PDB file of C-alpha atoms in Angstrom:
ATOM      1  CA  UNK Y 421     -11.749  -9.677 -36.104  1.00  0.00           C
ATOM      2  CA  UNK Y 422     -10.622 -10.458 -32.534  1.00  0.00           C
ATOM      3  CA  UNK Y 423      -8.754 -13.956 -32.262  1.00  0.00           C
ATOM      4  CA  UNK Y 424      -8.916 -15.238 -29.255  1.00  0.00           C
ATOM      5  CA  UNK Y 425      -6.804 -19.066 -27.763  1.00  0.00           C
ATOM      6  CA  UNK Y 426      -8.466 -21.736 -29.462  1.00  0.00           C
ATOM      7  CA  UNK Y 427      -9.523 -24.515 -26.701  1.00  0.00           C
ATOM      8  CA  UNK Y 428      -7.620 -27.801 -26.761  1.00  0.00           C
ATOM      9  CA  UNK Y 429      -9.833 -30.432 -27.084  1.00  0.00           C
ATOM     10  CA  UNK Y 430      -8.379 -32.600 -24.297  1.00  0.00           C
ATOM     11  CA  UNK Y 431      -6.700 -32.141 -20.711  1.00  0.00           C
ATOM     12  CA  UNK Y 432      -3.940 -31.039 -20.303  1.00  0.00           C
ATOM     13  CA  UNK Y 433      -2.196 -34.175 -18.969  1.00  0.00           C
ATOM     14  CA  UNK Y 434      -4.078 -36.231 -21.239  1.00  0.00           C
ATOM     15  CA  UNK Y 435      -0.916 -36.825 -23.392  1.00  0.00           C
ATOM     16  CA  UNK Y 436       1.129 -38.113 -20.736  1.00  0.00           C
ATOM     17  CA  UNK Y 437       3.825 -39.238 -20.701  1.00  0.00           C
ATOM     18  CA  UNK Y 438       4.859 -38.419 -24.300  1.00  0.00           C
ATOM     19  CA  UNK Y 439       4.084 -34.637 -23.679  1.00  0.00           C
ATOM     20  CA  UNK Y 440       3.951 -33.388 -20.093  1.00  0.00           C
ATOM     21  CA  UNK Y 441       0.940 -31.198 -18.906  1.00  0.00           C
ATOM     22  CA  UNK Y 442       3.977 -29.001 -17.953  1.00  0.00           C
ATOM     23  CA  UNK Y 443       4.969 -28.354 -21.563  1.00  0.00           C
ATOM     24  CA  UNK Y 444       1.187 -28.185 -22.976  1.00  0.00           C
ATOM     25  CA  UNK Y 445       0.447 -25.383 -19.923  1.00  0.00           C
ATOM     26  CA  UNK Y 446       3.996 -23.690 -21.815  1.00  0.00           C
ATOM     27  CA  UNK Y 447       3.343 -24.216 -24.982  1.00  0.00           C
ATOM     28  CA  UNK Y 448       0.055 -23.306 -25.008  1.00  0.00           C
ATOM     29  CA  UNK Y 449      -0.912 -21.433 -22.531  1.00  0.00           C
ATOM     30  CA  UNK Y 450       2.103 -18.809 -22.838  1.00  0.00           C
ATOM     31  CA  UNK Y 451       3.750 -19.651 -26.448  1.00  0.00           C
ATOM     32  CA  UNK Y 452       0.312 -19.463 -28.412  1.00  0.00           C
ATOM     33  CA  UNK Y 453      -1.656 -17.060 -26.191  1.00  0.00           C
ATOM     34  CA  UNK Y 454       1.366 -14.686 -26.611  1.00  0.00           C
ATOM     35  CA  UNK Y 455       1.084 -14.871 -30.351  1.00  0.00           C
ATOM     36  CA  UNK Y 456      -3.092 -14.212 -30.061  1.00  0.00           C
ATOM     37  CA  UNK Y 457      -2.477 -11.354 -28.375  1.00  0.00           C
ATOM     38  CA  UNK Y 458       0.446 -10.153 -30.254  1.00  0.00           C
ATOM     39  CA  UNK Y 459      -1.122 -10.398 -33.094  1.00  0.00           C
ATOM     40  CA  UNK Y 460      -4.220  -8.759 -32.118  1.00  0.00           C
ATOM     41  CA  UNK Y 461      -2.114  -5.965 -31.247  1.00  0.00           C
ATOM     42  CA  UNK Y 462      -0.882  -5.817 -34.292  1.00  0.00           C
ATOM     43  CA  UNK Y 463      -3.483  -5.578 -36.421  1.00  0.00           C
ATOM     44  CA  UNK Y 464      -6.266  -3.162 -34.883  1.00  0.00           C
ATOM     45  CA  UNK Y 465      -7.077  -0.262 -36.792  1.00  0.00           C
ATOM     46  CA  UNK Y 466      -4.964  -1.724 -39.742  1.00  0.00           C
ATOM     47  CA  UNK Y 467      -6.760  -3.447 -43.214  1.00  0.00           C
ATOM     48  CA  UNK Y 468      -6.246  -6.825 -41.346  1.00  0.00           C
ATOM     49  CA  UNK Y 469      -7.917  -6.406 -38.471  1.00  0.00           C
ATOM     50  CA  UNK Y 470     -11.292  -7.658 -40.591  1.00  0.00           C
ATOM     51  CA  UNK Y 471      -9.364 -10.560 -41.864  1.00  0.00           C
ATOM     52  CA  UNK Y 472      -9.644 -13.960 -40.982  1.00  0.00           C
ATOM     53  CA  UNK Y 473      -6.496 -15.962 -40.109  1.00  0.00           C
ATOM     54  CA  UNK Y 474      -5.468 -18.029 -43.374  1.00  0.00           C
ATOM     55  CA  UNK Y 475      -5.839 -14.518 -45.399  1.00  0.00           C
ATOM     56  CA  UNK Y 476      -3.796 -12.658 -42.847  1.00  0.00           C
ATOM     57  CA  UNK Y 477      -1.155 -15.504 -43.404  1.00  0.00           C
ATOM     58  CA  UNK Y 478      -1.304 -15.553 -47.096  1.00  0.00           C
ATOM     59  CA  UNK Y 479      -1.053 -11.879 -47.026  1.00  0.00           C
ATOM     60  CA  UNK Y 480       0.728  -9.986 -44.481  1.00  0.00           C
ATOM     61  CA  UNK Y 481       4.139 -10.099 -43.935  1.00  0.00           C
ATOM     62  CA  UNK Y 482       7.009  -9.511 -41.040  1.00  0.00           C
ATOM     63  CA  UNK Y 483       5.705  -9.632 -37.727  1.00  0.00           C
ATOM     64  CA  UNK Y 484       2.093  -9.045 -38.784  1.00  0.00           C
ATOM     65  CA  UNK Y 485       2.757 -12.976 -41.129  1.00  0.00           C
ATOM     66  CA  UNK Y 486       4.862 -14.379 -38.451  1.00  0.00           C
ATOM     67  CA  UNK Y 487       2.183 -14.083 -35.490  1.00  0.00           C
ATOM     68  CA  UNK Y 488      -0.815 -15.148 -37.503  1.00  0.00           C
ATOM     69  CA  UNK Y 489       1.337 -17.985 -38.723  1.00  0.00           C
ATOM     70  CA  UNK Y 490       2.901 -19.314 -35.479  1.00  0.00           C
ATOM     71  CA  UNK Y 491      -1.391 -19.233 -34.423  1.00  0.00           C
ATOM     72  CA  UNK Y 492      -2.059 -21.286 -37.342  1.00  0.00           C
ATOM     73  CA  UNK Y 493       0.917 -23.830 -36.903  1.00  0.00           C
ATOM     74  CA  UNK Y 494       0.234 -24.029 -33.074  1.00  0.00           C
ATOM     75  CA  UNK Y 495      -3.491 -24.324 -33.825  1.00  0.00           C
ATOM     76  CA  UNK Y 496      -2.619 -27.051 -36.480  1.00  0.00           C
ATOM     77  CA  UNK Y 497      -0.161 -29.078 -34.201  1.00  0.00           C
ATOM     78  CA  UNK Y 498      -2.973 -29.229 -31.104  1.00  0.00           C
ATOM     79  CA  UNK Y 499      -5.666 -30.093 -32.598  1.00  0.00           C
ATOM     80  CA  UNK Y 500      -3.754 -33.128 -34.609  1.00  0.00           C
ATOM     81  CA  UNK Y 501      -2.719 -34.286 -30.968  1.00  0.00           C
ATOM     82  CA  UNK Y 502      -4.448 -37.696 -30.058  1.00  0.00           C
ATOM     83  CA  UNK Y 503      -4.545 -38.769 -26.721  1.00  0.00           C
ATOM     84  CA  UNK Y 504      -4.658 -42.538 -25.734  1.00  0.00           C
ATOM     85  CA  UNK Y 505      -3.719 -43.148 -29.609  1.00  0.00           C
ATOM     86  CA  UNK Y 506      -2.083 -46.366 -30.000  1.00  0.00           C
ATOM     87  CA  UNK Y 507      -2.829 -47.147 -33.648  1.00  0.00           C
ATOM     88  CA  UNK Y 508      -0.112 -49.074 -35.486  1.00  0.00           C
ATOM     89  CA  UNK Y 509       1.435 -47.147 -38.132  1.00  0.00           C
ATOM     90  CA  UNK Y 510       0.522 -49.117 -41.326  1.00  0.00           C
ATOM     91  CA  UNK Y 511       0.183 -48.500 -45.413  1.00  0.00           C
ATOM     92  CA  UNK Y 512       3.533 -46.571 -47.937  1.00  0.00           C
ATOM     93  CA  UNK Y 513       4.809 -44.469 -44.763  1.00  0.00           C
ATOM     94  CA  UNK Y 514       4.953 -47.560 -42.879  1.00  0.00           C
ATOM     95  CA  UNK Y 515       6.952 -49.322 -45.298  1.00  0.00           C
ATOM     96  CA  UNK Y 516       9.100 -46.137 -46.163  1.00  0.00           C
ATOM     97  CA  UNK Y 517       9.922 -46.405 -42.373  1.00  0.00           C
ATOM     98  CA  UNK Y 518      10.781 -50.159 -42.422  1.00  0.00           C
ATOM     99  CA  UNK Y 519      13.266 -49.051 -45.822  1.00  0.00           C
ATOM    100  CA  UNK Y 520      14.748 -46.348 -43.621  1.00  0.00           C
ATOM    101  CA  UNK Y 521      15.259 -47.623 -39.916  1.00  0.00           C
ATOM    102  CA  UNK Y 522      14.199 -51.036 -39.859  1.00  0.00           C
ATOM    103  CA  UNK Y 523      11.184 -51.104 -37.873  1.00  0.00           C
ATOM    104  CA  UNK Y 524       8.240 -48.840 -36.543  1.00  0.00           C
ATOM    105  CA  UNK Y 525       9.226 -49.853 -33.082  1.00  0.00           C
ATOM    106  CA  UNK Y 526      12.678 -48.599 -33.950  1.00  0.00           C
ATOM    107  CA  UNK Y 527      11.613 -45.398 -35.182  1.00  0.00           C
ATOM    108  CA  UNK Y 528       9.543 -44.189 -32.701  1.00  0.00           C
ATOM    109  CA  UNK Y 529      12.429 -44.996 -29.963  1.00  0.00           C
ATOM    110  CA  UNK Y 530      14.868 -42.944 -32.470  1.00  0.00           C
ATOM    111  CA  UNK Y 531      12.651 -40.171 -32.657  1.00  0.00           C
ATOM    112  CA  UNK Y 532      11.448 -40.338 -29.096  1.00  0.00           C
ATOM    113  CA  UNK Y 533      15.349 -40.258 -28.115  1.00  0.00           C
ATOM    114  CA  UNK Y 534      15.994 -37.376 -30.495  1.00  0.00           C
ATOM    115  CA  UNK Y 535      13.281 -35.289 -28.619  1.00  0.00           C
ATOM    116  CA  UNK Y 536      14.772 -35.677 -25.596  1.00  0.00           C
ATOM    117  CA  UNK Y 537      18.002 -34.197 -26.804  1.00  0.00           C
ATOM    118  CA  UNK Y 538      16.229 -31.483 -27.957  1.00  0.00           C
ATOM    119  CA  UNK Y 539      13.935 -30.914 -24.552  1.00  0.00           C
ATOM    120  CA  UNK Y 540      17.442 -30.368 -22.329  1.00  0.00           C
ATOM    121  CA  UNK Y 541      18.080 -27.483 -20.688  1.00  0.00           C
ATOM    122  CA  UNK Y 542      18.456 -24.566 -23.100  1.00  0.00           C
ATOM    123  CA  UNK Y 543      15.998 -26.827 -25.939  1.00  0.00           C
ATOM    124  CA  UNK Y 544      13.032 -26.157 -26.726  1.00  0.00           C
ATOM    125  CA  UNK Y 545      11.513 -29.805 -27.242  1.00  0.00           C
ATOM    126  CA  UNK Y 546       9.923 -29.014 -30.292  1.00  0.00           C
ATOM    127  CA  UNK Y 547      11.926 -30.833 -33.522  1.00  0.00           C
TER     128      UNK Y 547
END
């Protein structure tokens, strides 16, 4: 089985300005298209290359597990991406927030300034 990019379901500056169309064309474009074609790579000619992804993962192992992961992670985190979402955070994990930093509001400002530590030069943004 050839894997090929999955699309993203969305433009990419749709999820501006919490994630730049910059950093989607990186991430995505480069990051996970390098690990599709790594992988692919990897596995033709080999007992994988009939496999489909979540049995490659479950598996394989070294580089063979670590590209067919990083496609399913990637995969995973873009197509849980919701653009315009503005939903109030509500239910246990909204409470267990309150307990922990006081507010929602508070908690996405902490996290939102911990990302941008982690996005400066030398970061990768990703946390």
């Amino acid at each position: 089985m050839k894997f090929e990019l999955s699309e993203l379901h969305y433009d990419l500056n749709a999820l501006e300005p919490y994630i730049s169309k910059k950093t989607l064309e990186f991430h995505h474009t480069k990051h996970h298209q390098a690990y599709v074609s790594n992988l692919n790579s990897l596995i033709a000619k080999t007992k994988f290359m009939d496999m489909d992804l979540e049995t490659i993962v479950r598996v394989a192992d070294g580089p063979i597990f670590n590209y067919a992961a990083q496609i399913w992670n990637h995969t995973f985190y873009f197509e849980g991406l919701i653009p315009g979402n503005n939903k109030t955070l509500k239910g246990p994990f909204a409470d267990v927030i309150k307990n922990n930093f006081g507010s929602v509001s508070f908690f996405k400002t902490f996290l939102s300034d911990q990302g941008y530590h982690y996005s400066e030069p030398g970061g990768s943004g990703w946390f």
